[in-house]
Coordinates of C-alpha atoms in Angstrom, one line a residue:
M8 CA 0.0 0.0 0.0
S9 CA 1.7 3.2 -1.2
G10 CA 1.1 6.8 -0.4
N11 CA 0.0 8.5 2.8
I12 CA -2.4 6.6 5.1
E13 CA -4.5 9.8 5.7
E14 CA -5.1 10.2 2.0
Y15 CA -6.5 6.6 1.8
L16 CA -8.7 7.1 4.8
F17 CA -10.2 10.3 3.3
Q18 CA -11.4 8.4 0.2
K19 CA -15.0 7.6 0.0
K20 CA -14.6 3.8 0.4
P21 CA -15.1 1.6 3.5
I22 CA -12.3 2.3 5.9
K23 CA -12.3 -1.3 7.3
L24 CA -11.1 -2.6 3.9
Y25 CA -8.0 -0.5 4.0
I26 CA -7.3 -1.4 7.7
L27 CA -7.4 -5.1 6.8
R28 CA -5.0 -4.7 3.9
V29 CA -2.6 -2.3 5.7
S30 CA 1.0 -3.5 6.1
G31 CA 3.9 -1.6 7.7
Y32 CA 1.7 0.8 9.7
N33 CA 1.4 0.9 13.4
I34 CA -2.2 0.2 14.4
L35 CA -2.2 3.1 16.8
H36 CA -1.2 5.4 13.9
I37 CA -4.1 4.2 11.9
A38 CA -6.5 4.7 14.9
N39 CA -5.2 8.3 15.4
C40 CA -5.8 9.0 11.7
I41 CA -9.4 7.8 12.0
R42 CA -9.8 9.8 15.2
K43 CA -8.6 13.0 13.4
I44 CA -11.2 12.4 10.7
I45 CA -14.2 11.7 12.8
M46 CA -13.3 13.8 15.9
P47 CA -11.9 17.3 15.3
D48 CA -9.2 18.6 17.6
Y49 CA -11.2 20.1 20.5
R50 CA -8.4 22.5 21.3
K51 CA -8.7 24.1 17.8
E52 CA -12.4 24.3 18.2
I53 CA -12.0 26.1 21.5
E54 CA -9.5 28.5 20.1
R55 CA -11.9 29.7 17.4
R56 CA -14.7 30.4 19.9
R57 CA -15.6 34.1 20.7
T58 CA -18.3 34.7 23.3
F59 CA -19.3 38.3 24.1
A60 CA -22.2 40.3 25.4
I61 CA -23.6 43.5 24.0
I62 CA -24.6 46.1 26.6
S63 CA -26.0 49.6 26.5
H64 CA -28.5 52.1 27.9
P65 CA -32.0 51.6 26.3
D66 CA -32.3 52.9 22.7
A67 CA -28.6 53.2 22.1
G68 CA -28.9 50.7 19.3
K69 CA -27.7 47.5 21.0
T70 CA -30.2 45.1 19.5
T71 CA -29.9 46.8 16.1
L72 CA -26.1 46.2 16.1
T73 CA -26.8 42.6 17.1
E74 CA -29.0 42.2 14.0
K75 CA -26.3 43.6 11.7
L76 CA -23.7 41.3 13.1
L77 CA -26.0 38.4 12.3
L78 CA -26.5 39.8 8.8
Y79 CA -22.8 40.1 8.1
G80 CA -22.2 36.6 9.6
G81 CA -24.8 35.1 7.2
A82 CA -27.0 34.0 10.1
I83 CA -29.9 36.0 8.7
Q84 CA -30.6 37.3 5.1
T85 CA -32.4 40.5 6.1
A86 CA -31.9 42.5 9.3
G87 CA -35.0 43.5 11.2
S88 CA -35.5 46.5 13.5
V89 CA -36.4 46.9 17.1
K90 CA -39.2 49.3 16.4
G91 CA -40.4 47.3 13.4
K92 CA -41.7 50.2 11.4
A93 CA -39.4 50.9 8.5
T94 CA -38.2 47.4 7.9
A95 CA -41.4 45.3 8.1
R96 CA -39.8 42.7 10.4
H97 CA -38.7 42.6 14.0
A98 CA -35.3 41.9 15.4
V99 CA -34.4 38.2 15.7
S100 CA -33.0 38.7 19.2
D101 CA -36.3 40.3 20.4
W102 CA -38.3 37.1 20.3
M103 CA -40.8 37.7 23.1
E104 CA -44.1 39.1 21.9
L105 CA -44.0 41.9 24.5
E106 CA -40.6 42.9 23.3
K107 CA -42.0 43.4 19.8
Q108 CA -44.9 45.4 21.1
R109 CA -42.7 47.7 23.4
G110 CA -39.7 47.9 21.1
I111 CA -37.4 47.0 24.0
S112 CA -35.4 44.0 25.0
I113 CA -36.9 42.3 28.1
T114 CA -34.8 39.1 28.3
S115 CA -31.3 38.2 27.2
S116 CA -31.1 36.3 23.9
V117 CA -28.4 33.9 22.8
M118 CA -27.3 33.6 19.1
Q119 CA -24.5 31.6 17.5
F120 CA -23.1 31.9 14.0
E121 CA -19.9 31.3 12.0
Y122 CA -17.8 34.1 10.4
E123 CA -14.4 33.9 8.7
G124 CA -13.4 30.7 10.6
Y125 CA -14.7 32.0 14.0
C126 CA -17.6 30.5 15.9
I127 CA -19.3 33.4 17.5
N128 CA -21.7 33.4 20.5
I129 CA -23.6 36.7 21.0
L130 CA -25.5 37.5 24.1
D131 CA -27.9 40.4 23.5
T132 CA -28.9 41.8 26.9
P133 CA -31.8 44.1 28.1
G134 CA -30.8 47.7 28.4
H135 CA -33.6 48.8 30.6
Q136 CA -32.6 49.1 34.3
D137 CA -35.7 47.1 35.4
F138 CA -34.1 44.0 33.8
S139 CA -30.5 44.7 35.0
E140 CA -30.4 41.5 37.0
D141 CA -30.8 39.4 33.8
T142 CA -28.0 41.5 32.2
Y143 CA -25.7 40.9 35.2
R144 CA -26.2 37.1 35.0
T145 CA -25.6 37.1 31.3
L146 CA -22.3 39.1 31.7
M147 CA -21.1 36.2 33.9
A148 CA -21.2 34.0 30.8
A149 CA -19.3 36.4 28.5
D150 CA -15.5 36.7 27.9
S151 CA -15.7 40.2 26.6
A152 CA -18.3 43.0 26.1
V153 CA -19.3 45.4 23.4
M154 CA -20.6 48.7 24.9
V155 CA -22.9 50.6 22.5
I156 CA -23.1 54.4 23.1
D157 CA -25.5 56.8 21.5
A158 CA -23.3 59.5 19.8
A159 CA -25.7 62.2 20.7
K160 CA -26.2 61.3 24.3
G161 CA -22.9 59.8 25.4
I162 CA -22.6 57.8 28.6
E163 CA -26.0 57.2 30.3
P164 CA -26.9 55.8 33.7
Q165 CA -27.4 52.2 32.7
T166 CA -24.1 52.3 30.7
R167 CA -22.3 53.3 33.9
K168 CA -23.8 50.5 35.9
L169 CA -23.1 47.8 33.3
F170 CA -19.5 49.0 32.9
K171 CA -18.9 48.6 36.6
I172 CA -20.0 45.0 36.4
C173 CA -17.5 44.4 33.5
A174 CA -14.7 46.2 35.4
M175 CA -15.2 44.0 38.5
R176 CA -14.4 40.9 36.3
H177 CA -11.8 42.7 34.2
V178 CA -13.7 41.9 31.1
P179 CA -12.3 43.5 27.9
I180 CA -14.6 46.2 26.7
F181 CA -15.0 47.3 23.1
T182 CA -16.9 50.5 22.4
F183 CA -19.2 51.1 19.4
I184 CA -20.3 54.7 19.2
N185 CA -23.6 54.5 17.3
K186 CA -26.0 56.7 15.4
L187 CA -23.5 58.9 13.5
D188 CA -26.1 59.2 10.8
R189 CA -27.9 61.6 13.2
E190 CA -26.6 64.8 14.7
A191 CA -23.9 63.9 17.3
R192 CA -21.5 65.2 19.8
S193 CA -17.9 65.7 19.0
P194 CA -16.0 62.4 18.9
Y195 CA -13.2 64.0 21.0
E196 CA -15.8 64.9 23.6
L197 CA -17.2 61.4 23.6
M198 CA -13.8 59.8 24.1
E199 CA -12.8 62.2 26.8
E200 CA -16.1 61.3 28.6
L201 CA -15.3 57.6 28.4
E202 CA -11.8 58.1 29.8
N203 CA -12.9 60.4 32.6
E204 CA -16.0 58.3 33.6
F205 CA -14.5 54.9 33.4
K206 CA -10.8 55.6 34.1
I207 CA -9.6 53.7 31.0
G208 CA -7.8 54.6 27.9
T209 CA -9.4 54.8 24.5
Y210 CA -8.0 54.1 21.1
P211 CA -10.3 55.0 18.1
M212 CA -9.9 52.2 15.5
N213 CA -11.7 54.3 12.9
W214 CA -12.7 57.9 12.8
P215 CA -16.1 59.4 11.6
I216 CA -16.3 61.7 8.6
G217 CA -19.0 64.2 9.5
C218 CA -22.2 63.3 11.3
G219 CA -26.0 63.6 10.7
R220 CA -26.8 64.6 7.1
E221 CA -23.1 65.1 6.4
F222 CA -22.0 61.7 7.6
K223 CA -20.0 60.2 4.8
G224 CA -18.4 57.2 6.4
V225 CA -15.4 56.3 8.5
Y226 CA -11.6 56.3 8.1
D227 CA -9.9 53.0 9.1
R228 CA -6.7 53.8 11.0
E229 CA -5.2 50.4 10.7
K230 CA -5.7 49.9 6.9
K231 CA -5.3 53.7 6.4
E232 CA -8.3 53.7 4.1
I233 CA -11.5 55.6 3.7
L234 CA -14.7 53.6 3.8
A235 CA -17.2 55.8 2.1
F236 CA -20.8 54.7 1.5
N237 CA -23.1 55.6 -1.3
E238 CA -26.0 53.2 -0.9
F239 CA -29.0 53.3 1.4
H240 CA -31.6 50.5 1.7
R241 CA -32.8 50.9 5.3
G242 CA -29.9 48.9 6.5
Q243 CA -31.5 45.6 5.8
D244 CA -28.8 44.3 3.4
K245 CA -25.0 44.4 3.4
I246 CA -23.8 47.7 2.2
K247 CA -21.0 48.1 -0.3
A248 CA -17.9 50.1 0.6
I249 CA -15.8 52.4 -1.6
E250 CA -12.1 52.2 -0.6
C251 CA -10.0 55.3 -0.9
R252 CA -6.7 56.2 0.7
L253 CA -6.1 59.4 2.6
D254 CA -3.5 60.7 0.1
E255 CA -5.9 60.4 -2.9
T256 CA -6.9 64.1 -2.6
E257 CA -9.0 64.4 -5.8
K258 CA -10.9 61.2 -5.2
L259 CA -11.5 62.2 -1.6
N260 CA -12.7 65.7 -2.6
S261 CA -15.3 64.1 -4.9
L262 CA -16.5 61.7 -2.2
I263 CA -16.6 63.8 0.9
G264 CA -15.8 67.3 -0.2
A265 CA -12.6 69.4 0.4
K266 CA -13.8 70.8 3.8
L267 CA -14.4 67.3 5.4
R268 CA -11.2 66.0 3.7
Q269 CA -9.1 68.7 5.4
T270 CA -10.8 68.2 8.8
L271 CA -10.2 64.4 8.6
S272 CA -6.5 64.9 7.8
D273 CA -6.1 67.2 10.7
D274 CA -8.0 64.8 13.1
I275 CA -5.9 61.8 12.1
E276 CA -2.6 63.8 12.5
L277 CA -3.7 64.8 16.0
L278 CA -4.8 61.3 17.0
D279 CA -1.5 59.7 15.7
G280 CA 0.5 62.3 17.6
A281 CA -1.3 62.8 20.9
G282 CA -3.6 59.8 21.4
Y283 CA -3.1 56.5 23.3
D284 CA -0.9 53.9 21.7
F285 CA -2.6 50.7 20.7
D286 CA -1.6 47.8 23.1
I287 CA -3.4 44.5 22.7
D288 CA -2.3 43.4 26.2
E289 CA -3.9 46.5 27.7
V290 CA -7.1 45.8 25.7
R291 CA -7.3 42.2 27.0
A292 CA -6.7 43.4 30.6
G293 CA -9.7 45.8 30.3
R294 CA -7.5 48.9 30.6
L295 CA -7.8 50.2 27.0
S296 CA -11.0 50.2 25.0
P297 CA -10.9 50.2 21.2
V298 CA -13.5 52.6 19.9
F299 CA -15.4 52.2 16.7
F300 CA -17.7 54.8 15.1
G301 CA -20.6 54.0 12.9
S302 CA -24.4 53.6 12.3
A303 CA -25.7 50.1 13.0
L304 CA -29.1 51.0 11.4
N305 CA -27.5 51.9 8.1
N306 CA -24.6 49.4 8.2
F307 CA -21.9 52.1 8.5
G308 CA -18.8 50.6 10.0
V309 CA -20.4 47.4 11.2
E310 CA -18.3 44.9 9.1
P311 CA -14.9 46.6 9.9
F312 CA -15.9 46.5 13.6
L313 CA -16.7 42.8 13.5
E314 CA -13.5 41.9 11.7
S315 CA -11.3 44.0 14.0
F316 CA -13.1 42.9 17.1
L317 CA -12.7 39.2 16.3
K318 CA -8.9 39.7 15.9
M319 CA -8.5 41.5 19.2
T320 CA -10.9 39.6 21.5
M321 CA -9.7 36.4 23.2
P322 CA -10.8 32.8 23.1
P323 CA -12.6 31.4 26.1
L324 CA -11.1 32.5 29.4
P325 CA -10.2 30.4 32.5
R326 CA -12.8 30.2 35.3
K327 CA -12.5 30.1 39.1
S328 CA -13.7 27.1 41.0
G329 CA -13.0 27.9 44.7
E330 CA -9.2 28.3 44.9
D331 CA -8.6 26.4 41.6
I332 CA -8.6 27.7 38.1
V333 CA -10.4 25.6 35.4
E334 CA -8.7 26.1 32.0
P335 CA -10.9 26.0 28.9
T336 CA -8.6 23.5 27.2
D337 CA -9.0 21.0 30.1
S338 CA -10.3 17.9 28.2
R339 CA -13.0 17.3 30.9
F340 CA -16.4 19.0 30.3
S341 CA -17.6 21.6 32.8
A342 CA -20.3 24.3 32.6
F343 CA -22.6 26.5 34.7
V344 CA -26.2 27.5 34.4
F345 CA -26.6 31.3 34.0
K346 CA -30.2 31.6 32.7
I347 CA -33.4 29.6 32.7
Q348 CA -36.3 30.5 30.3
A349 CA -39.7 28.8 30.0
N350 CA -42.0 28.9 27.0
M351 CA -39.5 30.3 24.5
N352 CA -41.4 28.5 21.7
K353 CA -45.2 28.2 21.8
A354 CA -44.9 24.9 19.9
H355 CA -42.7 23.3 22.6
R356 CA -44.0 24.8 25.9
D357 CA -40.9 23.6 27.6
R358 CA -38.2 25.1 29.8
I359 CA -34.6 25.7 28.7
A360 CA -31.5 26.0 31.0
F361 CA -28.8 28.0 29.3
M362 CA -25.3 26.8 30.1
R363 CA -21.9 28.4 29.5
I364 CA -19.4 25.7 28.7
C365 CA -16.2 26.5 30.7
S366 CA -13.9 23.6 29.6
G367 CA -13.6 20.6 27.3
R368 CA -16.1 19.1 24.9
F369 CA -19.7 18.4 25.5
Q370 CA -21.1 15.1 24.0
R371 CA -24.8 14.6 23.6
D372 CA -25.2 11.0 24.9
K373 CA -22.7 11.2 27.7
E374 CA -23.7 11.4 31.4
Y375 CA -22.5 14.3 33.5
Y376 CA -22.5 15.2 37.2
H377 CA -24.9 17.8 38.5
V378 CA -23.0 19.2 41.5
Q379 CA -25.9 20.9 43.4
G380 CA -28.2 17.9 42.7
G381 CA -25.6 15.4 43.7
K382 CA -26.3 12.9 40.9
T383 CA -25.3 12.0 37.4
L384 CA -27.7 12.7 34.5
R385 CA -27.8 12.9 30.7
L386 CA -28.5 16.5 29.5
A387 CA -31.6 16.1 27.4
Q388 CA -32.2 17.8 24.0
P389 CA -28.9 19.9 23.9
Q390 CA -29.6 22.8 21.5
Q391 CA -27.9 25.6 19.7
L392 CA -30.0 28.7 19.7
M393 CA -30.8 31.6 17.5
A394 CA -33.0 33.6 19.8
Q395 CA -36.1 31.3 20.1
E396 CA -35.1 29.1 17.1
R397 CA -33.3 25.9 18.0
A398 CA -31.4 23.0 16.6
I399 CA -30.4 19.8 18.3
I400 CA -26.6 19.4 18.5
D401 CA -24.3 16.4 19.2
E402 CA -21.3 18.3 20.6
A403 CA -20.2 21.7 21.8
Y404 CA -17.0 23.2 23.1
A405 CA -15.7 25.6 25.8
G406 CA -17.0 29.1 25.1
D407 CA -20.3 27.8 23.6
I408 CA -23.7 28.6 25.0
I409 CA -26.0 25.6 24.9
G410 CA -29.6 25.1 25.9
V411 CA -30.8 21.9 27.6
F412 CA -34.2 20.7 28.6
D413 CA -34.8 21.4 32.2
P414 CA -37.5 19.3 34.0
G415 CA -37.2 21.6 37.0
I416 CA -33.9 20.4 38.5
F417 CA -31.6 23.2 37.6
S418 CA -31.2 26.6 39.3
I419 CA -29.2 29.6 38.2
G420 CA -25.5 29.2 39.2
D421 CA -25.6 25.4 39.2
T422 CA -22.4 23.5 38.0
I423 CA -22.4 20.5 35.7
C424 CA -19.2 18.6 35.0
E425 CA -17.7 15.2 34.3
T426 CA -17.9 12.8 37.2
G427 CA -15.0 13.0 39.6
M428 CA -13.9 16.4 38.2
G429 CA -14.6 18.1 41.6
V430 CA -15.4 21.6 40.4
K431 CA -18.0 24.1 41.6
F432 CA -18.1 27.5 39.9
E433 CA -18.8 30.6 41.9
G434 CA -22.5 31.2 42.4
I435 CA -24.4 34.1 40.8
P436 CA -25.7 36.4 43.5
T437 CA -29.4 37.3 43.5
F438 CA -30.2 41.0 43.6
A439 CA -32.4 42.2 46.5
P440 CA -35.9 43.2 45.3
E441 CA -36.9 46.8 45.7
H442 CA -40.6 46.6 44.8
F443 CA -43.2 44.2 46.3
A444 CA -46.8 43.3 45.5
S445 CA -49.2 40.6 46.6
V446 CA -50.5 38.6 43.6
E447 CA -53.5 36.2 43.5
R448 CA -55.4 34.6 40.6
I449 CA -58.8 35.9 39.7
D450 CA -60.2 32.5 38.5
T451 CA -60.1 30.2 41.5
M452 CA -60.3 27.2 39.2
K453 CA -56.9 27.9 37.7
R454 CA -54.9 27.0 40.8
K455 CA -52.5 24.6 39.0
Q456 CA -51.8 27.0 36.1
F457 CA -51.1 29.8 38.6
E458 CA -48.7 27.7 40.7
K459 CA -46.9 26.4 37.6
G460 CA -46.6 29.8 36.0
I461 CA -45.5 31.8 39.1
T462 CA -43.0 29.1 40.1
Q463 CA -41.4 28.7 36.6
I464 CA -41.1 32.5 36.1
A465 CA -39.5 32.7 39.6
Q466 CA -37.0 29.9 38.8
E467 CA -35.9 31.9 35.7
G468 CA -34.8 34.7 38.1
A469 CA -37.1 37.3 36.6
I470 CA -39.0 37.6 39.9
Q471 CA -38.7 36.4 43.5
I472 CA -41.6 34.9 45.3
F473 CA -42.4 34.7 49.0
H474 CA -45.3 33.6 51.2
E475 CA -46.4 34.2 54.7
P476 CA -45.5 31.2 57.0
Y477 CA -48.0 28.4 57.2
T478 CA -49.7 29.4 54.0
G479 CA -49.6 28.0 50.5
V480 CA -49.6 29.7 47.1
E481 CA -53.2 31.0 47.1
E482 CA -51.7 34.4 47.4
V483 CA -47.9 35.1 47.0
I484 CA -45.8 38.1 47.5
V485 CA -43.7 39.0 44.5
G486 CA -40.5 41.0 44.7
V487 CA -38.8 42.6 41.7
V488 CA -35.8 44.8 41.0
G489 CA -37.8 47.0 38.6
V490 CA -41.5 47.8 38.4
L491 CA -41.7 46.9 34.7
Q492 CA -41.1 43.3 35.7
F493 CA -44.6 43.3 37.3
E494 CA -46.1 44.1 33.9
V495 CA -44.0 41.3 32.3
L496 CA -45.2 38.9 34.9
E497 CA -48.8 39.8 34.4
Y498 CA -48.5 39.5 30.6
R499 CA -46.7 36.2 30.7
L500 CA -49.1 34.6 33.1
K501 CA -52.0 35.6 30.9
T502 CA -50.5 34.7 27.5
E503 CA -48.4 31.6 28.4
Y504 CA -50.4 30.1 31.2
G505 CA -53.9 31.5 30.7
V506 CA -54.1 33.0 34.1
D507 CA -55.4 36.5 34.9
I508 CA -54.1 38.0 38.2
R509 CA -55.0 40.6 40.7
R510 CA -52.0 42.6 41.9
R511 CA -51.8 44.9 44.9
S512 CA -48.8 47.0 45.6
M513 CA -47.1 46.7 49.0
P514 CA -45.2 49.5 50.9
Y515 CA -42.0 47.5 51.4
E516 CA -38.7 48.6 49.9
F517 CA -36.1 46.3 51.6
V518 CA -35.7 42.6 52.1
R519 CA -33.2 40.8 54.3
W520 CA -32.4 37.1 54.7
V521 CA -32.2 35.9 58.3
E522 CA -29.0 34.0 58.7
N523 CA -29.7 32.6 62.2
E524 CA -31.0 29.1 61.8
D525 CA -31.9 28.6 65.5
I526 CA -33.9 31.7 66.0
N527 CA -37.7 31.9 66.5
I528 CA -38.8 34.7 64.1
A529 CA -42.2 35.0 65.8
N530 CA -40.6 36.1 69.0
L531 CA -38.5 38.9 67.4
N532 CA -39.1 42.5 68.5
L533 CA -39.9 44.2 65.2
T534 CA -41.8 47.3 64.1
S535 CA -45.5 46.9 63.3
D536 CA -44.9 47.5 59.6
T537 CA -42.2 44.8 59.3
K538 CA -43.3 41.5 57.7
W539 CA -42.0 38.0 58.2
V540 CA -42.1 35.9 55.0
Q541 CA -40.4 32.7 53.7
D542 CA -39.1 31.8 50.2
F543 CA -40.1 28.5 48.7
K544 CA -36.8 26.9 49.9
G545 CA -37.9 27.6 53.5
N546 CA -35.5 30.4 54.1
N547 CA -36.8 33.1 56.5
L548 CA -36.8 36.8 55.4
L549 CA -38.0 40.1 56.7
L550 CA -39.6 42.8 54.6
F551 CA -39.0 46.4 55.7
T552 CA -40.4 49.8 54.7
S553 CA -37.3 51.8 55.6
E554 CA -33.7 51.5 56.7
W555 CA -34.8 52.8 60.1
C556 CA -36.9 49.6 60.6
I557 CA -33.8 47.5 59.7
N558 CA -31.7 49.2 62.3
W559 CA -34.5 48.8 64.8
A560 CA -34.6 45.1 64.2
L561 CA -30.8 44.7 64.6
Q562 CA -30.7 46.9 67.8
K563 CA -33.7 45.3 69.5
N564 CA -32.7 41.7 68.8
E565 CA -29.2 40.9 70.0
G566 CA -27.4 38.4 67.8
L567 CA -29.8 38.8 64.9
S568 CA -27.9 38.5 61.6
L569 CA -29.3 39.8 58.4
R570 CA -27.9 39.7 54.9
E571 CA -28.8 41.6 51.7
F572 CA -28.0 39.0 49.0
N573 CA -29.2 35.5 48.7
R574 CA -26.3 33.1 48.0
D575 CA -28.3 29.9 47.9

């Protein structure tokens, strides 16, 4: 048998015939050749993964940018819009019906697509502050973040809050300054605001040519080329670029005019001489933010952003497990649950647990160990997701986000790994609710639907539910971070579970978990407007109307220990 064994094995003929006739080859070498063909190198697969979250204040253009990234990645053929007016279709990532009605993102979406040899996992998060807890959990699953800023408004309150979360984990942050097709603030002013507010350096990867009606495109500092755009089709399709170098004066004058050409030349000279130097190590440490200018709605600067971003961002990062570090290239599979979502698809009416794979390779028919549950199990119906669309998969790698069927055994923060691996990833803290209401069903015949709906939505982390001791779920107390979550609860109970509810606001503003296990809550000396409740794990909590009432409880009850966050 002459020639290379790999060449023979790649032929479309039964492999076993060649193995029988082989002479002079070590059987282990043949087995390795077969393994290479049927099982790709998991390390290479991990290296090409890029998992990032897109964050912003509401209406900065975060979901629109997500749509355009999907468009350029070939995951969709026509990009939709958040508002759904001009483009006749809604954003893929805004899958919930209420999101389409309101024109805002209410829940985080997960999307995966291939682009230029990379496997990209995008996490599109809610920008509204009422859903910041969902965004926080999602950021725990990301290796880097893209911060979208409105060029006219600059940094806004929710942007500050989300940046701090990224900074705590030293997540690399890439900035996309959006809506240059509208009247905008000076790019120098925007960058200075970024540096002063967030105490990080900025490096503009491209530079805008005009803004609003005079917006002509962007100058790519790396390629030293002008990307000028002369087509407009509501940003639904890929837009064609005209490439032109800075020293092509006549061509530039015809494209953008002599005045804008001179302004651009002066700007680039100033940036090259006085701006921050580009340092990829500083970027990956979260101390330098590459800045891109563009208009996601009209596709200005989106493709250059995607290409540069993928080159600069990192493959999956290591994760902490107690005192140990779990490397993504560890051959053993490990993952954690960061999100649970019920009823994503009306045709399925099931519940999906979203898992971030931290190490190794996931295999569909293999059994894994559920750390919190203390038992081995087979993860049912593993899926790759495109918002609410889904496809069953046989394998996935570190960096990937997968969805698995959850029969009610998983909780947010749970660890799943190979048996004997002995890892337990850091839990995801629960935000303390700030608004409370009692909720009861209107139709007394719909007890089961009410219990199922309120419990499932609570397990997703969208709400927290409590009850008075020695009572059932005839009436529950619901706690939320933002009042808009009450409306989402009411809408989802009606549309997904067929239950109408009666909601009554309560005056409480603070909740504290009682850490003492041996204390009799009924005997505590509390103010008359303090309420004792329990969660559905049996933990004791106290609801307070003011901080003064909290101080009263601590002063009047020696040894009482209260905590603000739930770590269970």
